[in-house]
Structure formats: C-alpha cells, structure tokens
Coordinates of C-alpha atoms and ligand atoms in Angstrom, one line a residue:
M1 CA 14.8 -16.5 29.0
V2 CA 13.8 -14.4 31.9
D3 CA 14.9 -14.5 35.5
N4 CA 14.9 -12.1 38.5
D5 CA 18.5 -11.1 38.3
I6 CA 19.6 -7.5 38.5
I7 CA 20.9 -6.7 35.1
V8 CA 23.4 -4.0 34.1
A9 CA 24.6 -2.7 30.7
P10 CA 25.8 0.4 29.0
A11 CA 22.8 2.2 27.5
T12 CA 24.8 4.6 25.3
A13 CA 27.4 4.2 22.6
M14 CA 30.9 5.1 24.0
G15 CA 32.7 8.1 22.7
G16 CA 30.5 11.0 23.8
A17 CA 31.1 13.3 26.8
I18 CA 28.6 11.3 28.9
A19 CA 27.8 7.6 29.1
V20 CA 24.8 6.1 30.7
I21 CA 24.8 2.7 32.5
R22 CA 21.5 1.2 33.1
M23 CA 20.6 -1.3 35.8
S24 CA 17.3 -2.9 36.4
G25 CA 15.7 -5.6 38.6
D26 CA 14.4 -6.1 42.1
G27 CA 17.1 -4.7 44.4
A28 CA 18.8 -2.6 41.7
I29 CA 18.5 0.6 43.8
E30 CA 20.0 -1.2 46.9
C31 CA 22.8 -2.6 44.7
C32 CA 23.6 0.9 43.4
D33 CA 23.6 2.2 47.0
K34 CA 26.5 -0.1 47.8
V35 CA 28.8 1.8 45.5
F36 CA 27.2 5.3 45.5
R37 CA 28.2 8.0 47.9
G38 CA 25.8 11.0 47.8
K39 CA 23.9 13.3 50.2
S40 CA 21.5 10.5 51.1
R41 CA 20.8 6.9 50.2
L42 CA 19.1 6.2 46.9
V43 CA 16.6 3.7 48.5
D44 CA 15.3 6.7 50.5
A45 CA 15.0 8.8 47.4
A46 CA 11.7 9.7 45.8
P47 CA 11.3 8.0 42.5
Y48 CA 12.1 10.0 39.3
T49 CA 14.7 12.1 41.0
V50 CA 18.3 12.6 40.0
H51 CA 21.2 12.4 42.5
Y52 CA 24.7 13.7 42.4
G53 CA 27.4 11.8 44.1
R54 CA 30.5 9.5 43.6
V55 CA 30.9 5.9 42.6
V56 CA 33.5 4.4 45.0
D57 CA 35.3 1.1 45.0
G58 CA 36.4 0.9 48.6
E59 CA 38.8 3.9 49.1
R60 CA 39.0 4.6 45.4
T61 CA 36.6 7.0 43.7
L62 CA 35.8 5.9 40.1
D63 CA 33.8 8.9 39.0
D64 CA 31.5 11.7 39.8
V65 CA 28.1 10.7 38.6
L66 CA 24.4 11.5 38.4
V67 CA 22.0 8.7 39.3
S68 CA 18.3 8.7 38.1
V69 CA 16.0 6.5 40.2
F70 CA 13.0 4.8 38.9
R71 CA 10.6 2.6 40.9
A72 CA 8.5 -0.4 39.8
P73 CA 6.1 -0.4 38.1
H74 CA 6.7 2.9 36.5
S75 CA 10.0 2.4 34.6
Y76 CA 11.0 1.2 31.2
T77 CA 11.2 -2.4 32.4
G78 CA 8.5 -2.1 35.0
E79 CA 11.1 -2.9 37.6
D80 CA 13.2 -0.8 40.1
S81 CA 15.9 0.7 37.9
V82 CA 18.7 3.2 38.0
E83 CA 20.5 5.1 35.3
I84 CA 24.0 6.2 36.1
S85 CA 25.4 9.0 34.1
I86 CA 29.2 8.8 34.1
H87 CA 31.9 10.5 32.1
G88 CA 32.0 9.0 28.6
S89 CA 35.0 6.8 29.0
K90 CA 35.1 3.1 28.1
Y91 CA 37.4 2.5 31.0
I92 CA 35.2 4.1 33.6
A93 CA 32.1 2.4 32.2
S94 CA 33.7 -1.0 32.5
E95 CA 35.1 -0.3 35.9
V96 CA 31.7 0.8 37.2
M97 CA 29.9 -2.1 35.6
S98 CA 32.3 -4.7 37.0
L99 CA 32.0 -3.0 40.4
L100 CA 28.2 -3.4 40.2
V101 CA 28.6 -7.0 39.1
R102 CA 30.7 -7.7 42.2
N103 CA 27.9 -6.1 44.2
G104 CA 25.2 -8.4 42.9
A105 CA 24.3 -7.4 39.4
R106 CA 25.1 -9.4 36.2
M107 CA 25.7 -8.2 32.7
A108 CA 22.5 -8.0 30.6
R109 CA 22.1 -10.0 27.5
A110 CA 21.1 -8.5 24.2
G111 CA 17.6 -6.9 24.3
E112 CA 17.1 -8.0 27.9
F113 CA 15.7 -4.7 29.1
S114 CA 13.2 -4.7 26.3
V115 CA 12.2 -8.3 26.9
R116 CA 11.4 -7.4 30.5
A117 CA 9.5 -4.3 29.3
F118 CA 7.5 -6.6 27.0
L119 CA 6.8 -9.2 29.6
A120 CA 5.8 -6.6 32.2
G121 CA 3.2 -5.4 29.6
K122 CA 4.9 -2.0 29.2
M123 CA 4.7 -2.5 25.4
D124 CA 3.7 -5.1 23.0
L125 CA 6.1 -6.9 20.7
S126 CA 5.7 -4.6 17.7
Q127 CA 6.4 -1.7 20.0
A128 CA 9.5 -3.3 21.3
E129 CA 10.7 -3.9 17.7
A130 CA 10.0 -0.3 16.9
V131 CA 12.4 0.8 19.6
A132 CA 15.2 -0.8 17.5
D133 CA 13.8 0.8 14.4
M134 CA 13.6 4.2 16.1
I135 CA 17.3 4.0 16.9
A136 CA 18.2 2.9 13.4
A137 CA 16.0 5.5 11.7
D138 CA 18.0 7.7 9.3
S139 CA 15.3 9.7 7.5
R140 CA 12.1 11.6 8.2
A141 CA 10.1 8.8 6.7
S142 CA 11.8 5.9 8.5
H143 CA 11.6 7.9 11.7
A144 CA 7.8 8.5 11.2
L145 CA 7.3 4.8 10.6
A146 CA 9.1 3.7 13.8
S147 CA 7.5 6.5 15.8
T148 CA 3.9 5.5 14.9
Q149 CA 4.7 1.9 15.7
M150 CA 6.5 2.7 19.0
R151 CA 3.7 4.9 20.2
G152 CA 1.2 2.1 19.7
G153 CA -0.8 3.4 16.7
Y154 CA 0.1 0.3 14.8
S155 CA -0.9 -2.0 17.6
Q156 CA -4.2 -0.4 17.9
S157 CA -5.2 -1.1 14.4
L158 CA -4.1 -4.7 14.7
Q159 CA -6.1 -5.0 17.9
S160 CA -9.3 -3.7 16.2
L161 CA -8.7 -6.3 13.5
R162 CA -8.3 -9.0 16.2
S163 CA -11.5 -8.0 18.0
Q164 CA -13.5 -8.3 14.7
L165 CA -12.1 -11.7 14.2
L166 CA -12.8 -12.7 17.8
E167 CA -16.4 -11.7 17.3
I168 CA -16.7 -14.0 14.3
A169 CA -15.0 -16.8 16.1
S170 CA -17.1 -16.5 19.2
L171 CA -20.3 -16.5 17.1
L172 CA -19.2 -19.7 15.4
E173 CA -18.1 -21.3 18.6
L174 CA -21.4 -20.5 20.3
E175 CA -23.0 -22.6 17.6
L176 CA -20.8 -25.6 18.4
D177 CA -22.2 -25.6 21.9
F178 CA -25.7 -26.1 20.5
S179 CA -24.7 -28.3 17.6
E180 CA -27.3 -30.9 18.6
E181 CA -30.0 -28.4 17.9
E182 CA -28.7 -27.4 14.5
V183 CA -29.0 -23.7 15.1
E184 CA -27.0 -21.1 13.3
F185 CA -26.2 -18.1 15.4
A186 CA -23.9 -16.7 13.0
D187 CA -25.8 -15.4 10.0
R188 CA -23.8 -16.6 7.0
A189 CA -24.3 -13.5 5.0
R190 CA -23.1 -11.3 7.8
L191 CA -20.2 -13.6 8.4
E192 CA -19.2 -13.3 4.8
L193 CA -19.4 -9.5 5.0
L194 CA -17.2 -9.5 8.1
L195 CA -14.7 -11.9 6.5
K196 CA -14.5 -9.7 3.4
H197 CA -14.0 -6.6 5.4
T198 CA -11.2 -8.3 7.4
E199 CA -9.6 -9.6 4.1
S200 CA -9.5 -6.1 2.7
E201 CA -7.9 -4.8 5.8
I202 CA -5.2 -7.5 5.9
T203 CA -4.6 -7.1 2.2
G204 CA -4.2 -3.3 2.7
L205 CA -1.6 -4.0 5.4
I206 CA 0.2 -6.5 3.2
E207 CA 0.3 -4.0 0.4
S208 CA 1.6 -1.2 2.6
F209 CA 4.8 -3.3 3.2
R210 CA 6.0 -2.4 -0.2
T211 CA 6.3 1.2 0.8
G212 CA 7.1 0.5 4.4
N213 CA 9.9 -1.8 3.6
A214 CA 11.4 0.5 0.9
I215 CA 11.4 3.4 3.4
K216 CA 12.9 1.3 6.2
E217 CA 15.6 -0.3 4.1
G218 CA 16.2 2.5 1.6
V219 CA 14.5 2.5 -1.8
A220 CA 16.5 0.1 -3.9
T221 CA 17.3 1.9 -7.2
A222 CA 19.5 0.3 -9.9
I223 CA 21.3 2.5 -12.4
V224 CA 21.8 0.6 -15.7
G225 CA 23.5 1.7 -18.8
A226 CA 26.5 1.2 -21.1
P227 CA 30.0 1.9 -19.9
N228 CA 30.9 5.6 -20.1
V229 CA 27.3 6.8 -20.3
G230 CA 27.8 8.7 -17.0
K231 CA 26.5 6.4 -14.2
S232 CA 29.3 7.1 -11.8
T233 CA 29.1 10.8 -12.5
L234 CA 25.4 10.8 -11.7
L235 CA 25.9 8.8 -8.6
N236 CA 28.6 11.1 -7.3
R237 CA 26.4 14.1 -8.0
L238 CA 23.3 12.5 -6.2
V239 CA 25.3 11.3 -3.3
G240 CA 28.1 13.9 -3.1
E241 CA 25.8 16.8 -2.6
E242 CA 24.0 14.9 0.1
R243 CA 27.4 14.1 1.7
A244 CA 26.2 10.5 2.1
M245 CA 28.5 7.5 2.3
T246 CA 29.6 5.6 -0.6
S247 CA 30.6 2.1 0.1
D248 CA 31.9 -1.0 -1.7
I249 CA 30.3 -4.4 -1.1
A250 CA 33.5 -6.3 -1.0
G251 CA 34.1 -9.8 -2.4
T252 CA 34.9 -9.8 -6.1
T253 CA 37.2 -8.1 -8.5
R254 CA 34.3 -6.0 -9.8
D255 CA 32.1 -5.0 -7.0
T256 CA 28.6 -3.6 -6.9
V257 CA 28.8 -0.1 -5.6
E258 CA 26.0 1.0 -3.3
A259 CA 25.5 4.6 -2.4
H260 CA 22.8 6.1 -0.1
C261 CA 21.2 9.5 -0.4
N262 CA 18.3 11.2 1.2
I263 CA 15.8 12.8 -1.1
D264 CA 13.2 14.9 0.7
G265 CA 12.9 12.7 3.8
V266 CA 13.3 9.3 2.0
Q267 CA 16.5 7.3 1.9
F268 CA 17.4 5.9 -1.5
R269 CA 19.9 3.1 -2.0
F270 CA 21.6 3.3 -5.5
I271 CA 23.1 0.2 -7.0
D272 CA 25.6 1.0 -9.8
T273 CA 25.8 -1.8 -12.3
A274 CA 29.1 -0.9 -13.8
G275 CA 30.4 -4.4 -13.6
I276 CA 28.0 -6.0 -16.1
R277 CA 29.7 -7.4 -19.2
D278 CA 30.5 -10.8 -20.8
T279 CA 33.3 -12.5 -19.0
D280 CA 34.8 -15.9 -18.4
D281 CA 36.2 -15.0 -15.0
R282 CA 34.4 -17.0 -12.4
L283 CA 34.8 -14.4 -9.6
E284 CA 33.7 -11.7 -11.8
R285 CA 30.7 -13.7 -13.0
M286 CA 29.6 -14.2 -9.4
G287 CA 29.8 -10.4 -8.9
I288 CA 27.7 -9.9 -12.0
E289 CA 25.1 -12.4 -10.8
R290 CA 24.8 -10.6 -7.6
T291 CA 24.3 -7.3 -9.4
M292 CA 21.7 -8.9 -11.7
K293 CA 19.9 -10.1 -8.5
A294 CA 20.1 -6.6 -7.1
I295 CA 18.5 -5.2 -10.3
G296 CA 15.8 -7.9 -10.1
E297 CA 15.0 -6.8 -6.5
A298 CA 15.3 -3.1 -7.1
R299 CA 12.1 -1.0 -6.9
I300 CA 13.3 1.5 -9.4
V301 CA 15.4 1.0 -12.5
V302 CA 17.1 4.1 -13.9
Q303 CA 18.1 3.4 -17.4
M304 CA 20.8 5.7 -18.6
V305 CA 21.4 6.4 -22.3
E306 CA 23.4 9.0 -24.2
A307 CA 21.3 11.9 -25.6
G308 CA 21.3 11.7 -29.4
S309 CA 22.3 8.0 -29.5
R310 CA 20.4 5.8 -31.9
G311 CA 18.2 2.8 -31.4
F312 CA 16.8 3.3 -27.9
E313 CA 15.2 0.2 -26.4
P314 CA 13.7 0.5 -22.9
V315 CA 15.0 -2.3 -20.6
K316 CA 12.4 -4.8 -19.5
V317 CA 11.3 -4.4 -15.9
N318 CA 9.4 -6.7 -13.6
D319 CA 5.9 -6.1 -12.3
G320 CA 6.0 -3.5 -9.6
Q321 CA 9.3 -2.0 -10.8
T322 CA 9.3 1.6 -12.1
L323 CA 11.5 2.4 -15.0
I324 CA 12.9 5.9 -15.3
V325 CA 14.8 6.7 -18.5
V326 CA 17.5 9.3 -18.3
A327 CA 19.2 10.7 -21.4
N328 CA 22.6 12.0 -20.2
K329 CA 25.1 14.3 -21.8
A330 CA 22.3 16.5 -23.1
D331 CA 24.8 19.3 -23.0
R332 CA 26.3 17.7 -26.1
S333 CA 23.2 17.1 -28.2
D334 CA 20.0 18.9 -29.0
D335 CA 18.2 15.6 -29.7
R336 CA 15.2 15.2 -27.4
S337 CA 13.4 12.3 -29.2
I338 CA 12.9 9.8 -26.4
V339 CA 9.4 10.5 -25.1
G340 CA 9.2 10.6 -21.3
A341 CA 13.0 10.6 -20.8
I342 CA 14.7 13.0 -18.5
Y343 CA 17.3 14.9 -20.5
M344 CA 20.1 15.9 -18.3
S345 CA 23.7 16.5 -17.7
A346 CA 25.2 14.5 -14.8
K347 CA 28.3 16.6 -15.3
S348 CA 26.8 20.0 -15.0
G349 CA 23.8 19.0 -12.8
A350 CA 21.2 20.3 -15.2
G351 CA 18.1 18.1 -15.0
V352 CA 19.2 16.2 -11.9
D353 CA 16.5 17.9 -9.8
E354 CA 13.9 16.6 -12.2
L355 CA 15.3 13.0 -11.6
R356 CA 15.2 13.6 -7.9
R357 CA 11.6 14.6 -8.1
R358 CA 10.7 11.6 -10.3
L359 CA 12.5 9.2 -7.9
R360 CA 10.8 10.8 -4.9
S361 CA 7.3 10.7 -6.5
T362 CA 7.5 6.8 -6.5
I363 CA 7.2 6.8 -2.7
D364 CA 4.0 8.0 -1.2
T365 CA 4.8 9.2 2.3
E366 CA 1.5 10.8 3.1
R367 CA 0.2 7.8 4.9
V368 CA 3.4 7.4 6.8
Y369 CA 3.5 11.1 7.9
S370 CA -0.2 11.1 8.9
G371 CA 0.4 8.1 11.2
E372 CA -1.5 5.5 9.3
T373 CA -0.6 1.9 9.7
V374 CA 2.1 1.0 7.4
V375 CA 3.9 -2.4 7.7
S376 CA 7.7 -2.1 7.6
N377 CA 8.8 -5.2 9.4
A378 CA 9.4 -8.4 7.5
R379 CA 8.3 -10.6 10.4
H380 CA 4.9 -8.8 10.5
Y381 CA 4.6 -9.1 6.7
A382 CA 5.1 -12.9 6.9
A383 CA 2.6 -13.2 9.7
L384 CA 0.0 -11.2 7.8
Q385 CA 0.5 -13.3 4.7
R386 CA -0.1 -16.5 6.8
A387 CA -3.2 -14.8 8.3
L388 CA -4.5 -14.0 4.8
E389 CA -4.0 -17.6 3.6
A390 CA -6.0 -18.8 6.6
L391 CA -8.6 -16.2 6.0
E392 CA -9.0 -17.3 2.4
R393 CA -9.3 -20.9 3.5
A394 CA -12.1 -19.8 5.9
M395 CA -13.9 -18.0 3.1
A396 CA -13.7 -21.0 0.8
A397 CA -15.0 -23.2 3.7
L398 CA -17.9 -20.8 4.2
H399 CA -18.8 -21.0 0.5
A400 CA -18.6 -24.7 0.6
G401 CA -21.0 -24.7 3.4
V402 CA -18.6 -26.4 5.8
S403 CA -19.4 -26.8 9.4
G404 CA -18.9 -23.9 11.8
E405 CA -16.3 -25.9 13.6
L406 CA -13.9 -26.0 10.7
L407 CA -14.6 -22.5 9.9
S408 CA -13.8 -21.3 13.4
E409 CA -10.6 -23.3 13.4
E410 CA -9.4 -21.3 10.4
I411 CA -10.5 -18.0 12.0
R412 CA -8.5 -19.0 15.1
E413 CA -5.5 -19.5 12.8
V414 CA -5.9 -16.0 11.4
L415 CA -6.1 -14.7 15.0
R416 CA -3.0 -16.6 16.0
N417 CA -1.0 -15.1 13.2
I418 CA -2.1 -11.5 13.9
G419 CA -1.5 -12.1 17.6
E420 CA 2.1 -13.1 16.8
I421 CA 2.8 -9.5 15.5
T422 CA 1.8 -7.8 18.8
G423 CA 2.9 -10.7 21.0
D424 CA -0.6 -11.7 22.2
V425 CA 0.4 -15.1 21.0
T426 CA 4.0 -15.8 21.3
S427 CA 6.6 -18.5 21.9
E428 CA 10.0 -18.4 23.5
D429 CA 11.5 -18.9 20.0
I430 CA 9.9 -15.9 18.6
L431 CA 11.0 -13.8 21.5
K432 CA 14.6 -15.1 21.4
N433 CA 14.7 -14.4 17.7
I434 CA 13.6 -10.9 18.0
F435 CA 15.4 -9.7 21.1
S436 CA 18.7 -11.4 20.3
K437 CA 19.1 -9.0 17.4
F438 CA 18.9 -6.1 19.8
C439 CA 22.1 -4.7 21.2
I440 CA 23.2 -5.1 24.8
G441 CA 21.6 -2.4 26.9
K442 CA 18.5 -2.0 24.8
Ligands
LIG1 P1 30.1 5.3 -16.4 O1 31.1 4.4 -17.0 O2 28.7 5.1 -16.9 O3 30.1 5.3 -14.9 O4 30.5 6.8 -16.8 P2 31.3 7.9 -16.1 O5 30.4 8.5 -15.0 O6 32.6 7.4 -15.6 O7 31.4 9.0 -17.2 C1 32.2 8.7 -18.4 C2 32.6 10.0 -19.0 O8 31.6 10.8 -19.4 C3 33.4 10.9 -18.0 O9 34.5 11.4 -18.7 C4 32.5 11.9 -17.6 O10 33.1 13.1 -17.2 C5 31.6 12.1 -18.8 N1 30.3 12.6 -18.5 C6 29.5 12.1 -17.6 N2 28.3 12.8 -17.6 C7 28.4 13.8 -18.6 C8 27.6 14.8 -19.1 O11 26.4 15.0 -18.6 N3 28.1 15.6 -20.1 C9 29.3 15.4 -20.6 N4 29.7 16.2 -21.6 N5 30.1 14.4 -20.2 C10 29.7 13.6 -19.2

C-alpha cells in the first residue's frame, strides 16, 4: 500500500480562481525544482516559505505560480512536500501534473497523502477519517463533530479507555507468570469495578452514535399523512426558506422525495411519503417498499392530519423513534382537540416555527458543541459493539470464576477492537477500506 514514490495530485476542486497541486515524498522539492524558475532554487529555500516563479516545460511557460515548501518531518505527510498554487484551470493543472510526472513523480492514489500522514504518526486513524468528515461537514453540528475528532479529543478519550484496559490485562497476565503458585495479583472485586466502569464508558460511546450519526448523515425525518393533507406544501416551506436542495431519488414511477434543511445548526433530511397507496404495479410497489423502509429507519416521524378531521389515530412508531403530530390547515378550522399536536398552516407558515423547534429539540447538541466524545462513524460504532460483546464475555467469565488466562484473552479482544478505531491495531485491509473512499489529493 505504501512505497517511497513522489506522489502528486490536485488538492483543490477545479473551478475556482486558484488551484493547488500537492506533491510529497523524498525528493519532491528537487522534482519541483526541475520545472520551477524563481529567484532561487527551492532546495535552498527555508522550510515553510512561499516562492514566486514560473513553471516551465522546456522553452514553454505553463503558468506563474506560488510554491510553498515543507520539509520532513514537519509536513502533513511527514515528508518533504510542496504545494504549487496555479491559476484555477483544469488544463493548466493537468499540464503541470503531467510535467511533474515526466520529472519523476507519479499520480497519487485516493487518500494516499493521508495514509502517509497516518503511517508517519502525524495522526491516528480516527483523525484521518475526520479529515474527510471535516470536508463533508455542512452544518455547525457536523462541523463540531469532525473538528473534535480531527483535533484528537476523541482519540484521547479512547486512549484513556485503552490504558484502563491495559492495566487490567497486565494485572491478569502477571498472575499467569506465577500460575504455579496460585497467587491472585488482580483483586477480583477491584477487577469487577474496573470492568463495570469500562462497560459504562463503552456503552456511553455506543449510545452517542445515535446522535452523532443523525448529525453526520442528517436527521432522518419521515412526513406521513393522507394525500392532500399538505405534506409537499410543508416541505417546500421548510426547505424553500432555507434555500436547500430538493432532490428526487430516481428509480421508480413514484419516487421518494428527499429534501434537506438546516435547523439551528443541525441538518434534517425529510422523506416525503407521498407515494404510499395500494397498488398492483410492481415498480410502484418497489418504490413504496423503499419508502416504508425509510420510515422504519427514520428517527422522527411527522404525522400530518387535517385540523378538524375526525377519528385521529396516532401512527405506531418504533422504539427510539419520535412522533410529532401536526394538524395542518388550522386556518380553516377552530378545532384544537388533538392533545400535543402542533396546529399550523403550511400554507401561511403559522405554527411552522413551533414544528422547527420541536424537531430541533430531539437533537441534543450540547455535548457536541462542548467537544465531548460523540461517535459518528459507523466503523467506530461497529468496533465498539464488538468491544462491548467481548467485555461482557469477560464479565461473565469473571463471575464464573474462570481462570485469569481466559479473562485476559477477552480483555485483549476488547483492546484490539478499540485499537482498531484509532489504528493502534490495524490491518492493510482496514486501511485500504478507509482510504480508498477518500478522494485523490486528500
Ligand atoms: P400533499 O398531497 O399532502 O403533499 O398535499 P399538498 O401539499 O399538495 O397540499 C394539498 C392542497 O392543500 C394544496 O392545494 C395546498 O395549497 C393546500 N394546503 C396545504 N396546506 C394548507 C394549509 O395550511 N391551509 C390551507 N387552507 N390549505 C393548505
């Protein structure tokens, strides 16, 4: 996965006034010197300085550029690196990169700069993943999550969990060395306390994923209700005012419509369920099944009824789902008989703020904004669940009076799983899986 090549890639999306080409690896500065004409050579330049000059291909000048020089080990990758700021043209970028390739560099693979940063110990795995989250962040809350993780707050709390576990494991393993003598170095009561404490920390992290994931992916909110009750009108009002994008998920004759909007720093993802009705059409049924699945997975269900209509029945929601009842068209009826419902008019906008408040109150962002550890990454969540399972096996083993050897094996398993999050324990497969999802140049 890793070699010593000089790698080059665009670091910015094309289309702006300026584009940055990034090059890293032993010899990167010399490689850049072959095509750069400035006041002096870059190899002689002090690190962390910026140099004006031209990039030339023989007699031909490709662009006027600025080159930033970084030297190992104090760079993103930990290697000698340069960043060349060119005019933001796709054509110039590709000409400059192919020139650099002809002079000894090769195009970088997806995530290769970050892999090198990780392997050089510049950041752990969860921090590298946070770089991608940081770039994708689209709300105050998702930005706060990524930012805490990228700056290492998250890693620190996992490391403290690891050291607790290491302490337990080493106590147990000390016993093994003296097994002939039947000594117990690890006081079982203290051990139980430590395990319980660790269990509650891991459980807390696992539970935080509910919020973390909702913030990162957008809080899935299904709007259900009979045709003509005003679902689309409400969606347009929620989304239109936010100038967010409305998009169709393509595929069937009656598609689920998803719309995004930001409510006070949190992104919500609305799923309009307009397409649900009895039908024999196979394609349409498939669309409906998908919508039903979306409702099943939604965190919030907004049930919309018409104010003044008879026979209100709340829809059944799953454990963990929040139901918000909205009585629409309240401008046409004085009936306010549904207890707890928000009476509103999607058409005029009256009462919509109350709905916004209610939606927003389902997401507690205090922990996120204060930089507490909140899990938002599905890979971390899965690793924590495996860690918890192993921990529970360890606790059961402790109660059953099983030997320290078996116990310590389970504790090592907990450690392994937590180590996978930060990359203390890792395999090439895990790395490939993570970094191949990065874009080129990251
Ligand atoms: P949907 O089928 O649930 O998506 O319903 P629509 O949003 O298409 O609305 C159906 C009709 O009800 C449209 O003519 C809307 O203008 C009207 N409508 C929606 N909300 C209100 C409201 O709050 N008050 C009134 N009077 N009419 C509304």
